[in-house]
Tab-separated table of C-alpha atoms and ligand atoms in Angstrom:
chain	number	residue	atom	x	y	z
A	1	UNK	CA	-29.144	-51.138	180.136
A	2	UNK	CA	-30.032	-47.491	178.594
A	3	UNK	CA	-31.528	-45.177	181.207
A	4	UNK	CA	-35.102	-44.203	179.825
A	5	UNK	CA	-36.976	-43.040	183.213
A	6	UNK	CA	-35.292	-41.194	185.721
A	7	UNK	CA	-36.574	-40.507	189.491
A	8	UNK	CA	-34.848	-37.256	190.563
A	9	UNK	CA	-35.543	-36.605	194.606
A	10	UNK	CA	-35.106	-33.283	195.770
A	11	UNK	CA	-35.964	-31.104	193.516
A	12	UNK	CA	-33.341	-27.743	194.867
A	13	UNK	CA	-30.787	-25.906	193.178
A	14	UNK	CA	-29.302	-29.109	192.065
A	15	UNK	CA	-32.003	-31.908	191.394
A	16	UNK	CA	-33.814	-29.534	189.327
A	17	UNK	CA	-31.130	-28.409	186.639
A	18	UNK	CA	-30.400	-31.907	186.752
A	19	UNK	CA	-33.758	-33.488	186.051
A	20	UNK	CA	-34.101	-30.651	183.207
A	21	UNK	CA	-30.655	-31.638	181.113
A	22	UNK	CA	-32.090	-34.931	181.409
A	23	UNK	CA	-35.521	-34.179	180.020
A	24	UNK	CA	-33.926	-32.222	177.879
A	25	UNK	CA	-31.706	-35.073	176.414
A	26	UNK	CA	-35.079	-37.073	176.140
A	27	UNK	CA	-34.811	-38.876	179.704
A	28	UNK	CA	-38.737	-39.357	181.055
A	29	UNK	CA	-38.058	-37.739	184.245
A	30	UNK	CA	-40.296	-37.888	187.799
A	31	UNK	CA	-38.859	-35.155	190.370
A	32	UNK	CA	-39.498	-35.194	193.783
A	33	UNK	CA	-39.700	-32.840	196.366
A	34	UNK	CA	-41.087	-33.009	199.764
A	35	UNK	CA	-42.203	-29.551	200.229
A	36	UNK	CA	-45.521	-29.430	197.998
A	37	UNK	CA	-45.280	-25.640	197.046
A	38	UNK	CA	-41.892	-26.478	195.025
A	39	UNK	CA	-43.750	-29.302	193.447
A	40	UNK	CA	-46.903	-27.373	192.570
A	41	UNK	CA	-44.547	-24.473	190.865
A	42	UNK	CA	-42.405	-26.850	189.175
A	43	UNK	CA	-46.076	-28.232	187.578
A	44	UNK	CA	-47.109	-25.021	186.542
A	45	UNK	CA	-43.592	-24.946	184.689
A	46	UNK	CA	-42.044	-21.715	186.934
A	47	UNK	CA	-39.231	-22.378	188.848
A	48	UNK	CA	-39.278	-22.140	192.629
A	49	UNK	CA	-35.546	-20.360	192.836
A	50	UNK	CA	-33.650	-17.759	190.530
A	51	UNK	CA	-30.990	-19.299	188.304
A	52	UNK	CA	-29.868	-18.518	185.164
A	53	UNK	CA	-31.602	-19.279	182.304
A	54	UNK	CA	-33.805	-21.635	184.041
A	55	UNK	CA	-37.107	-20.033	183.391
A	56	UNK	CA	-36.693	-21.008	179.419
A	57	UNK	CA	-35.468	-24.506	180.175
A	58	UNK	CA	-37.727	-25.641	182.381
A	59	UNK	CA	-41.022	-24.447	180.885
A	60	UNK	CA	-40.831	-26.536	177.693
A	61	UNK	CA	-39.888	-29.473	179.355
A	62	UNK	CA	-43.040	-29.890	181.841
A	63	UNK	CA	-45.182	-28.690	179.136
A	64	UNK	CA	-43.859	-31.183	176.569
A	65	UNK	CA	-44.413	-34.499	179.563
A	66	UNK	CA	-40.779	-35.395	179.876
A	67	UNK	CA	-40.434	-33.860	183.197
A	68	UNK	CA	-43.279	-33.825	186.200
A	69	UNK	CA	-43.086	-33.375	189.928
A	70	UNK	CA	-44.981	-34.852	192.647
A	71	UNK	CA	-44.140	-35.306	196.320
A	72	UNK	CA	-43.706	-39.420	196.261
A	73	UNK	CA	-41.101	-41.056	194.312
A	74	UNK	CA	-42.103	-43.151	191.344
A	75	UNK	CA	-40.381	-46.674	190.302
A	76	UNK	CA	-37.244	-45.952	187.278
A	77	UNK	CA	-34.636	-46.907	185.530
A	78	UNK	CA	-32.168	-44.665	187.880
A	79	UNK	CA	-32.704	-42.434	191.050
A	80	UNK	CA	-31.127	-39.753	191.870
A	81	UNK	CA	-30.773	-38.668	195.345
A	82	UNK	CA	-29.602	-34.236	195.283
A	83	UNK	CA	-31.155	-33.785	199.109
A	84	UNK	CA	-29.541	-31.460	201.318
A	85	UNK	CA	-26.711	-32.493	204.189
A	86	UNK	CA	-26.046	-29.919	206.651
A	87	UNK	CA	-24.185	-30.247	209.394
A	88	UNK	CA	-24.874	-31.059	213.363
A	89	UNK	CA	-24.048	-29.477	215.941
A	90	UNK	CA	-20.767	-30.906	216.551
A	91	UNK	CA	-20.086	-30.194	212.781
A	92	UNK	CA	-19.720	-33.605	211.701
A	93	UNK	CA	-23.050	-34.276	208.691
A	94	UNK	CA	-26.263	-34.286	208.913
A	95	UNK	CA	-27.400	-37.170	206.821
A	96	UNK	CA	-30.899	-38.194	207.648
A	97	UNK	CA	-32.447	-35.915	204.340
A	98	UNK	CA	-30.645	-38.881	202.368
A	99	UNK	CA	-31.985	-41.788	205.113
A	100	UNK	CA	-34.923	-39.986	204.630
A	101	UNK	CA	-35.010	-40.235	200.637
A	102	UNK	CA	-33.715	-43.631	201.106
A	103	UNK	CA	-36.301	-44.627	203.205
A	104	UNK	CA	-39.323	-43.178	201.034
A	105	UNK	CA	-37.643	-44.635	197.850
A	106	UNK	CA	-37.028	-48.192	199.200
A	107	UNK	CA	-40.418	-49.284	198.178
A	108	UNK	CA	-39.652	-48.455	194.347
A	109	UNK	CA	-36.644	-50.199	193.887
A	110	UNK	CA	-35.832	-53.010	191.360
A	111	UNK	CA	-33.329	-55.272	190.844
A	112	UNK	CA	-31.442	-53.434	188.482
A	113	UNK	CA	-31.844	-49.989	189.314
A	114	UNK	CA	-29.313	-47.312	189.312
A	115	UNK	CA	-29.460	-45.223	192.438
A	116	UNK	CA	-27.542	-42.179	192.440
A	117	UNK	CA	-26.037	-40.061	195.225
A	118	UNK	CA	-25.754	-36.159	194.333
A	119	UNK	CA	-25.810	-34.910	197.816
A	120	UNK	CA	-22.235	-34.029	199.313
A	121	UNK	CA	-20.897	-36.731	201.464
A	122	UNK	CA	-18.743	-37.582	204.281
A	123	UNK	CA	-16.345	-40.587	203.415
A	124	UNK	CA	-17.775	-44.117	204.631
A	125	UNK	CA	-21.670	-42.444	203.596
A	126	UNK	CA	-22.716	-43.848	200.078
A	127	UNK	CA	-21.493	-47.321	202.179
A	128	UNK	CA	-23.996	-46.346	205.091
A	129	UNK	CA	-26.293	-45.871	202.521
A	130	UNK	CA	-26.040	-49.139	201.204
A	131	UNK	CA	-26.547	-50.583	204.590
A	132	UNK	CA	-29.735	-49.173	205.146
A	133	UNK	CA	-31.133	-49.949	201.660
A	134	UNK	CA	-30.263	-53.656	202.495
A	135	UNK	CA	-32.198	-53.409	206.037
A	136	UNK	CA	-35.606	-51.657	203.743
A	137	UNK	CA	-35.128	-54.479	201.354
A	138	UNK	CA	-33.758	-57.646	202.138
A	139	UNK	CA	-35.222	-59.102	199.135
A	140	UNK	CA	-32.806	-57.149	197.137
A	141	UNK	CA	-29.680	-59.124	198.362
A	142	UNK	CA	-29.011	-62.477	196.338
A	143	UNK	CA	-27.137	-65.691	198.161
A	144	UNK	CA	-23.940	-63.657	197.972
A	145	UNK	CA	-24.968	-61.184	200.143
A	146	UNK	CA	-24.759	-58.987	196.981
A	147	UNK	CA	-27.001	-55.996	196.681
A	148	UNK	CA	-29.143	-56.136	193.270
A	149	UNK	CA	-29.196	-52.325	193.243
A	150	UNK	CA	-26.536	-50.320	191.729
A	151	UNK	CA	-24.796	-47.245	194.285
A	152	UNK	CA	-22.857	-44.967	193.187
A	153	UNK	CA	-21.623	-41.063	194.263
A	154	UNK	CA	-21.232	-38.649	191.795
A	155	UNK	CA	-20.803	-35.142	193.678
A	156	UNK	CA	-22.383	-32.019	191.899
A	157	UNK	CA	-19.998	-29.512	191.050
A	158	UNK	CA	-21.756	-26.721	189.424
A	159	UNK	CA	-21.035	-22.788	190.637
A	160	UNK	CA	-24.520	-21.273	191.438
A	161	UNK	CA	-25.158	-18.585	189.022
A	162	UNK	CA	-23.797	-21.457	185.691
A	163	UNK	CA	-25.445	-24.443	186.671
A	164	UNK	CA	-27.096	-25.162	183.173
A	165	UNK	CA	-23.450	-24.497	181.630
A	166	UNK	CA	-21.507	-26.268	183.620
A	167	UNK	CA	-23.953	-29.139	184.298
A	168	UNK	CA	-22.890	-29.780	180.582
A	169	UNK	CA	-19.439	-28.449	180.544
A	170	UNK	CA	-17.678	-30.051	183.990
A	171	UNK	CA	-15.707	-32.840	184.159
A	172	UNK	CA	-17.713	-35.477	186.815
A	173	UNK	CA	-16.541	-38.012	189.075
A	174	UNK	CA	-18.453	-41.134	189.450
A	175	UNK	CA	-17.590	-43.311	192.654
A	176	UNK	CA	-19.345	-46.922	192.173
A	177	UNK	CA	-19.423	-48.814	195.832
A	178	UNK	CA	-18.619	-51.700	192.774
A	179	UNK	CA	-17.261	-50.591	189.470
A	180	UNK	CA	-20.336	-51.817	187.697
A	181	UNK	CA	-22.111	-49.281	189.474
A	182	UNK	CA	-19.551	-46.602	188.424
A	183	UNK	CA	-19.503	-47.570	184.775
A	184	UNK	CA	-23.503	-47.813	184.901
A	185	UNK	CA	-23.463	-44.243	186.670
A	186	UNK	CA	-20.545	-43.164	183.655
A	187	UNK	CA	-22.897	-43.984	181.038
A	188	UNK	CA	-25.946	-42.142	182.639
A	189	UNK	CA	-23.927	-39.166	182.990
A	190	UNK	CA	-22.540	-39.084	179.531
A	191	UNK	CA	-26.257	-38.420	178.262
A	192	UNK	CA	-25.906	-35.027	179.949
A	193	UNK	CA	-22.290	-34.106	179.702
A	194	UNK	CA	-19.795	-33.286	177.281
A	195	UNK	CA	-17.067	-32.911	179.823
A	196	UNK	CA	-14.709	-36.507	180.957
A	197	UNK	CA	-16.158	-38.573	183.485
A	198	UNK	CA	-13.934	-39.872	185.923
A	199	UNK	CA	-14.562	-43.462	187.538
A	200	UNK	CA	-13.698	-44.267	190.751
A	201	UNK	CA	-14.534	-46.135	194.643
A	202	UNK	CA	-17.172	-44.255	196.155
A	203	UNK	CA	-15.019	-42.882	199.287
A	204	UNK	CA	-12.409	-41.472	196.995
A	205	UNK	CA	-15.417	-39.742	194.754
A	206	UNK	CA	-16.972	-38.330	198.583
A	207	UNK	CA	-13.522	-37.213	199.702
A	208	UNK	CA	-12.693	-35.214	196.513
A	209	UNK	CA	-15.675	-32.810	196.555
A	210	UNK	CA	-14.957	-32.322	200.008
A	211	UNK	CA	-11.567	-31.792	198.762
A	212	UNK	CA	-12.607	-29.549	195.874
A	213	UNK	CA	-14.663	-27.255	198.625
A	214	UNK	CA	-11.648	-27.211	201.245
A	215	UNK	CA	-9.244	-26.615	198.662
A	216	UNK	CA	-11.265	-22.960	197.555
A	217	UNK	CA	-12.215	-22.160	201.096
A	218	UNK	CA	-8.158	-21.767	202.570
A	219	UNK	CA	-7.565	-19.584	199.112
A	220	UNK	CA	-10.265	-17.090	200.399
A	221	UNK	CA	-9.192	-17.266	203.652
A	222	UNK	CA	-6.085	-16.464	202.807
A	223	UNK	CA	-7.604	-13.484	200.940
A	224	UNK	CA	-9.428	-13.099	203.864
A	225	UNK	CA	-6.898	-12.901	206.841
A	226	UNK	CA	-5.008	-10.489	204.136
A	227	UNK	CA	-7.943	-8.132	204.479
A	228	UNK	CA	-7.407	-8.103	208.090
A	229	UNK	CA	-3.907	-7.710	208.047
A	230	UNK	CA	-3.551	-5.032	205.809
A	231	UNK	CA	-6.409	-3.215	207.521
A	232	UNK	CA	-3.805	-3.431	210.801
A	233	UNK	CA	-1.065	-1.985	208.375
A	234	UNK	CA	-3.013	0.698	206.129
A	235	UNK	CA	-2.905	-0.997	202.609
A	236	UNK	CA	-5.355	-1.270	200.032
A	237	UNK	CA	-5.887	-5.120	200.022
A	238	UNK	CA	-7.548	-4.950	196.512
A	239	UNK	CA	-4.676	-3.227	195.151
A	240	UNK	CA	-1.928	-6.021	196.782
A	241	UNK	CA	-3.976	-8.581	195.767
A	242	UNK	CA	-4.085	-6.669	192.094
A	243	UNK	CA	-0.230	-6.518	192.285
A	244	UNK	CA	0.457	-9.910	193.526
A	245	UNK	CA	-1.546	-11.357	190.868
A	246	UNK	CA	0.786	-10.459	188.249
A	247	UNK	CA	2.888	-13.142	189.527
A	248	UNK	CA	2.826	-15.805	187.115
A	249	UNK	CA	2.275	-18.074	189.763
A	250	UNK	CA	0.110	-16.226	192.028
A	251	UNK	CA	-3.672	-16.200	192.088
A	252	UNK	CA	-5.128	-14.941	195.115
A	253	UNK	CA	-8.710	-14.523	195.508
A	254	UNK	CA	-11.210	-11.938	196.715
A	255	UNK	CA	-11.500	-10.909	200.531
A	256	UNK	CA	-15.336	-10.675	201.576
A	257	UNK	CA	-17.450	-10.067	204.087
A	258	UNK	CA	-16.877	-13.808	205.210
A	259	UNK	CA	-17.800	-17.551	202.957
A	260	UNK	CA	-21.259	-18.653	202.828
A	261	UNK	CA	-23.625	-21.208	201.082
A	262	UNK	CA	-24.284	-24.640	201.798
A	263	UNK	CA	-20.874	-25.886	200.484
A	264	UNK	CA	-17.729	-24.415	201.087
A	265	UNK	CA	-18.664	-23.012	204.733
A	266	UNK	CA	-19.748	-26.822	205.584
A	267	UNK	CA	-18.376	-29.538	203.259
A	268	UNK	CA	-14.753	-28.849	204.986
A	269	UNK	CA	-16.106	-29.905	208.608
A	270	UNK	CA	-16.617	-33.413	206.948
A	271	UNK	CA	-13.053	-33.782	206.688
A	272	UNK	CA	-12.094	-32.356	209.741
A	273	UNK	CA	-14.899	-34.742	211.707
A	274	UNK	CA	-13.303	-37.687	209.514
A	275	UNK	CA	-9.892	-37.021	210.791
A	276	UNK	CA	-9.706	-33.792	213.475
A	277	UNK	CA	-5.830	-34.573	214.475
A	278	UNK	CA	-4.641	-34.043	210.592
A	279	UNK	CA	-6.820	-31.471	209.011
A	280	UNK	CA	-5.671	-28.256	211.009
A	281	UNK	CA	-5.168	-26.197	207.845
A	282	UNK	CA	-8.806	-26.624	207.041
A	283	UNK	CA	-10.051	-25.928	210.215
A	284	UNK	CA	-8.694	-22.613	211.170
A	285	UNK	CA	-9.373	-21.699	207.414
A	286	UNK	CA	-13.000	-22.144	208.435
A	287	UNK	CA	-12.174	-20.373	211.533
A	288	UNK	CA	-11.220	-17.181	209.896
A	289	UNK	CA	-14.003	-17.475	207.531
A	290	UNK	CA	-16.327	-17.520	209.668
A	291	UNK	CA	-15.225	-14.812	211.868
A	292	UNK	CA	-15.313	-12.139	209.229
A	293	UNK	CA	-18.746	-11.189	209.779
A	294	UNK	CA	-17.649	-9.972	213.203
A	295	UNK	CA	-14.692	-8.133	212.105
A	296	UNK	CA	-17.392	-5.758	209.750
A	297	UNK	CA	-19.268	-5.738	212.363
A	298	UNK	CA	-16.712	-4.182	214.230
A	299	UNK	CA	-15.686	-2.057	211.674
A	300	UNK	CA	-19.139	-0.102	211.840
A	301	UNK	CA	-19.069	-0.184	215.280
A	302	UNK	CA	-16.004	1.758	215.268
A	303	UNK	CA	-17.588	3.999	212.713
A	304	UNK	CA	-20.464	4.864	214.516
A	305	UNK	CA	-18.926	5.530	217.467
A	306	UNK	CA	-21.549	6.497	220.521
A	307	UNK	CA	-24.492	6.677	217.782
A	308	UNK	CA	-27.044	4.205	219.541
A	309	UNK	CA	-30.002	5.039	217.092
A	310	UNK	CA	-28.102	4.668	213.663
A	311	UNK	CA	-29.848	3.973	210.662
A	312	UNK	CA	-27.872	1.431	208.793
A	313	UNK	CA	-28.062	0.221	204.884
A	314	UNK	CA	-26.969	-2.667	204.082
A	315	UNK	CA	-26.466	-3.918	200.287
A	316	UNK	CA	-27.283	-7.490	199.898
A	317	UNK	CA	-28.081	-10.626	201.528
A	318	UNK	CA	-27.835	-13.590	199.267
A	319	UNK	CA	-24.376	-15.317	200.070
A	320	UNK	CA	-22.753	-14.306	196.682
A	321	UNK	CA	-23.684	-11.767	193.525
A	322	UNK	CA	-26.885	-12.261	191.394
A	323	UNK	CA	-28.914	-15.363	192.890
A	324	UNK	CA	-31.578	-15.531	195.671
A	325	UNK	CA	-29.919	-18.172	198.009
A	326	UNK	CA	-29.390	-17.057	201.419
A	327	UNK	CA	-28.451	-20.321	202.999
A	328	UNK	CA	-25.582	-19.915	205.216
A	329	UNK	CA	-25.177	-16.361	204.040
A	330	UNK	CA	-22.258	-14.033	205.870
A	331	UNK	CA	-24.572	-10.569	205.062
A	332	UNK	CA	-27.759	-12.427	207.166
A	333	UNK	CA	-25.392	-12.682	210.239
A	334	UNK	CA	-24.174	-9.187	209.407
A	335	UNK	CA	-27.482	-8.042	209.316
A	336	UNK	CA	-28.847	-10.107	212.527
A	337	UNK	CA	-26.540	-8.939	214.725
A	338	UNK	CA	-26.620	-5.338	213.640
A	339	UNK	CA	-29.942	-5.311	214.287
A	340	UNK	CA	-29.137	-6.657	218.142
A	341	UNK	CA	-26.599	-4.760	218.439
A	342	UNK	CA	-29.001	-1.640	217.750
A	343	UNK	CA	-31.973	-2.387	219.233
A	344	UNK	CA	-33.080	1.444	218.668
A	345	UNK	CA	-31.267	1.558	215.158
A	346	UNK	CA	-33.135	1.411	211.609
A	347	UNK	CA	-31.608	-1.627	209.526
A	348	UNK	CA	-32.475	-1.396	205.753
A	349	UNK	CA	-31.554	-4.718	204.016
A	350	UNK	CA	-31.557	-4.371	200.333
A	351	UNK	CA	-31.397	-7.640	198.068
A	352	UNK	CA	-33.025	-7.354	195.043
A	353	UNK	CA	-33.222	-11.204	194.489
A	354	UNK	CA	-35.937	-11.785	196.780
A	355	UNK	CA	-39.348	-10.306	197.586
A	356	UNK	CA	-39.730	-10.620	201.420
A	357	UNK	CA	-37.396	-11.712	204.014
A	358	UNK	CA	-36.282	-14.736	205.675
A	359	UNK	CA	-37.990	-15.529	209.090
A	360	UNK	CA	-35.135	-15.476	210.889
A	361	UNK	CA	-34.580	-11.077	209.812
A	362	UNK	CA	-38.230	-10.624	209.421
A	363	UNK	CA	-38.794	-11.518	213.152
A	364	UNK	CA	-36.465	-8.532	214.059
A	365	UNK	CA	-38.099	-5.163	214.553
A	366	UNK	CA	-35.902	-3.184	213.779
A	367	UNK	CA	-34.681	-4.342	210.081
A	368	UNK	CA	-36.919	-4.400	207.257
A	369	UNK	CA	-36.543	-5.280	203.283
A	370	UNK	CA	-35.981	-1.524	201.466
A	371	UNK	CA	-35.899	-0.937	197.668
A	372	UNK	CA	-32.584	0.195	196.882
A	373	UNK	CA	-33.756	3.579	195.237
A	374	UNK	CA	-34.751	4.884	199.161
A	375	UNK	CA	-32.789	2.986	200.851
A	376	UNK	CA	-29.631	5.209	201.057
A	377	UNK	CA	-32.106	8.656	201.713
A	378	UNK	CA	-30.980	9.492	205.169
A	379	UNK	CA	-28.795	6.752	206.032
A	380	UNK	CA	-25.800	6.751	208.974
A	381	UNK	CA	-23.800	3.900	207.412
A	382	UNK	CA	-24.156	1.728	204.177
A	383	UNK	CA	-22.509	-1.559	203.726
A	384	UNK	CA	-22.051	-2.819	200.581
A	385	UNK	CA	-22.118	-6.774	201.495
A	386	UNK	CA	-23.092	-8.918	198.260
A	387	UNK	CA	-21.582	-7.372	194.728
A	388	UNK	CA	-25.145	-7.784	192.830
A	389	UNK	CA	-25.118	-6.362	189.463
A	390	UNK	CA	-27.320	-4.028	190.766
A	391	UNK	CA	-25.194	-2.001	193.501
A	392	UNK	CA	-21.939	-2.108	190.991
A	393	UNK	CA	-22.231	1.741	190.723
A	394	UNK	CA	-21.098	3.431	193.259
A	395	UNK	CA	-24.060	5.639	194.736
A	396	UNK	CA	-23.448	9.557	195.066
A	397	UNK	CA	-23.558	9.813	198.924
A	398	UNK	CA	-23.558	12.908	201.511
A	399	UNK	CA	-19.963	12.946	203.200
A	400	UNK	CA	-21.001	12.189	206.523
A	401	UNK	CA	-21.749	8.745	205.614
A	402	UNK	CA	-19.908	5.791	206.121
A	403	UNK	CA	-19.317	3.642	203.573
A	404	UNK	CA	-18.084	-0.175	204.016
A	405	UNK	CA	-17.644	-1.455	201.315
A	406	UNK	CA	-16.790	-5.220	202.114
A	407	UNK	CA	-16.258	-6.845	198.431
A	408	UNK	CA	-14.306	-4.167	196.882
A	409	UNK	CA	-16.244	-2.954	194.089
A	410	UNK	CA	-16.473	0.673	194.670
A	411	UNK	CA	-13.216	1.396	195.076
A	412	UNK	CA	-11.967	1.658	191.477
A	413	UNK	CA	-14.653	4.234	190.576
B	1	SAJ	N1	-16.070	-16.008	197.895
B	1	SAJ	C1	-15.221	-15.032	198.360
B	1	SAJ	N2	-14.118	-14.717	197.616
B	1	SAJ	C2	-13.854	-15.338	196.425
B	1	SAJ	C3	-14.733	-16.333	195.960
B	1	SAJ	C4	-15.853	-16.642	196.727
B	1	SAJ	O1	-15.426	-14.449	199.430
B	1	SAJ	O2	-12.851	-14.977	195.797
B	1	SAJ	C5	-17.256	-16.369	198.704
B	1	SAJ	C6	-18.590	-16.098	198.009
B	1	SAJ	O3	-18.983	-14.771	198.172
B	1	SAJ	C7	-19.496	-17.072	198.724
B	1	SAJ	C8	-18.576	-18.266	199.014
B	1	SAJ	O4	-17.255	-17.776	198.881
B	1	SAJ	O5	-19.943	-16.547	199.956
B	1	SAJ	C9	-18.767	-19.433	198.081
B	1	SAJ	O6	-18.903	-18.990	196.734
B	1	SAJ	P1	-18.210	-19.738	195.506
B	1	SAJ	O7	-18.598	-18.990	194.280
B	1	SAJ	O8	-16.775	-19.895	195.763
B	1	SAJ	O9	-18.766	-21.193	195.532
B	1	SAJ	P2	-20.236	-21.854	195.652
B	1	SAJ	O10	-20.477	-22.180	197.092
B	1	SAJ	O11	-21.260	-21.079	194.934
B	1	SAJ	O12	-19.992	-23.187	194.828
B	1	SAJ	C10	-18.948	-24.073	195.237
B	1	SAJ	C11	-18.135	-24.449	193.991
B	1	SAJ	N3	-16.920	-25.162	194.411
B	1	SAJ	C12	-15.696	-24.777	193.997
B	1	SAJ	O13	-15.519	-23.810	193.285
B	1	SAJ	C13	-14.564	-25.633	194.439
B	1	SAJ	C14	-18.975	-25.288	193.045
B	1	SAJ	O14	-18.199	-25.767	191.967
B	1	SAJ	C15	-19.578	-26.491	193.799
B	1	SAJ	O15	-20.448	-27.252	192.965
B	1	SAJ	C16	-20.418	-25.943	194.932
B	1	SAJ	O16	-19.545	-25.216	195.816
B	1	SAJ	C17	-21.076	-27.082	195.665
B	1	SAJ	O17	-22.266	-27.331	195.421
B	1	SAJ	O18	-20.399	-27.791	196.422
């Protein structure tokens, strides 16, 4: 059965490259989004986030018909679910944003449709999933106890920054809870994308982003423990890691000022809270990820010295170069606990990417969003924290200023 209206609910960094390929390939798509100012921008044809090239692809296709938004999901041919999970307390996920779209999309469903799980996943969840579509609609099970819906999990994959490349480029995985489902899913997918598609169950499609996510964040901690230790030793990390590389074997990645973003610094807890006894590699990875922002922390503490009234730059906020997502970002704790840390201190956050700051900094007195062209006038200690294309020049600075510069890019001017 060809795929000629698509629902598309959540309508984030994900769902809404997604629902624009598919426009694009001339699907008849209906995103939703629960927060009504992303719906009402996605109307007017501007996009609610910054992403490359998405300005020019999604203006054409709202103002064509193919794609609209609203904030209630619409009966279709296939849904696709690209909601957030986060992670609880006791790091183990968060799913109730996909209860939740399951919930508001029960009342849609057909025998026949397609649903579609973007969202990362825990093993066992596209099977919870199923569970509580069968509760919502008990009319949708035949004699068999056989849902009349279609489930599958097909993990997004695309880096932040190439979505609308690799949305077309990547290879996907498509985990059907029954391999209709997958091969249904497989042929929805090869509308949009020119790379293989891989069918599989749906717990081996969860566990492999989650392994995809785990397997990058122990190569940057790696890079990241290296940082440490060769701070402890007096070598240029950059340069080792330059050296090492020429290995033919060897490809060690960059040290940072820690791992953010909503994937690699969570998807790896699914695995540990799936099995905690066998996944200690992954933990302490996390571990040491997430205690870099402390060690620069630390680092300017140590180069301030008794200075309780510093004023402090720092270069960046998003959680990697050239977007406007701050989710999970390392430079936001950097910045938060500077700005405790120095209650009588001037903090000067610079990140061109956005246009006022996130509640959780602009409730701080003491730190404020600075353009960059001030921002270093008069300044105890700048941190270079995020390596936007606009800070890769090294600024011409006084000599009694420290300069931290946590991603490497100055030092080969
Ligand atoms: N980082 C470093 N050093 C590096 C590379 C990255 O410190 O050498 C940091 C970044 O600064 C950032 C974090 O890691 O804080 C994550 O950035 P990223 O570029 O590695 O990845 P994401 O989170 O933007 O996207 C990842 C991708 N996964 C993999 O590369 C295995 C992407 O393909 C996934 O689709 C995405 O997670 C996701 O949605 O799960």
């Amino acid at each position: 059965m060809a795929i000629e209206t698509l629902c598309v609910v959540g309508l984030g960094y994900i769902g809404l490259p997604t629902s624009i390929v598919f426009a694009e390939k001339g699907v008849r798509v209906f995103g939703v989004d629960v927060n009504p100012d992303t719906v009402s921008a996605i109307s007017s044809g501007v996009a609610p986030f910054v992403e490359a090239e998405i300005a020019e692809h999604l203006a054409p296709v709202v103002a064509s018909g193919m794609m609209t938004a609203s904030t209630t999901p619409t009966s279709a041919d296939a849904i696709i679910i690209a909601v957030p999970t986060p992670f609880l307390e006791d790091k183990s996920a968060d799913l109730s944003y996909v209860q939740a779209a399951g919930e508001a999309l029960a009342p849609v469903l057909q025998s026949g449709t397609l649903i579609v799980l973007e969202s990362t996943l825990p093993p066992g969840a596209t099977e919870l999933f199923a569970t509580w579509i069968r509760e919502a609609r008990p009319d949708l099970v035949d004699e068999n106890g056989s849902l009349l819906v279609d489930i599958a999990h097909c993990p997004e994959r695309v880096l932040p920054g190439r979505v609308f490349i690799e949305l077309v480029t990547n290879d996907r995985i498509v985990g059907g809870l029954t391999p209709q489902a997958a091969t249904r899913a497989k042929d929805m997918y090869s509308l949009i994308c020119e790379g293989n598609i891989l069918e599989t169950d749906a717990k081996t499609a969860e566990m492999s982003k989650c392994v995809e996510n785990s397997f990058r964040d122990v190569n940057i901690a790696f890079a990241n423990e290296l940082s440490l230790v060769c701070d402890t030793l007096g070598i240029d990390v950059w340069e080792l890691i330059e050296l090492a590389n020429h290995h033919p074997r060897v490809n060690i990645l960059k040290p940072g000022p820690g791992v953010g973003g909503h994937c690699l610094a969570i998807d790896p807890w699914f695995i540990v809270a799936a099995d905690p006894e066998n996944s200690r590699l992954i933990r302490m990875a996390r571990e040491v990820n997430d205690a870099k922002p402390d060690w620069v922390i630390g680092k300017i503490q140590t180069a301030l010295g008794a200075n309780t009234t510093p004023v402090i730059t720092t270069l960046g906020l998003a959680f990697k170069p050239d977007i406007d997502d701050l989710r999970e970002s390392p430079a936001c704790k950097v910045v938060t606990k500077l700005a405790k840390l120095y209650p009588h201190g001037e903090i000067r956050a610079v990140e061109p990417n956005v246009t006022s700051l996130p509640v959780e900094l602009d409730s701080l007195p003491n730190v404020h969003l600075a353009d960059y062209a001030a921002a270093l006038d008069n300044v105890d200690v700048a941190v270079l924290l995020v390596d936007h294309q606009e800070f890769k020049k090294q600024p011409t600075l006084p000599n009694h200023v420290v300069v931290i510069d946590t991603r490497g890019t100055w030092r080969a001017q």
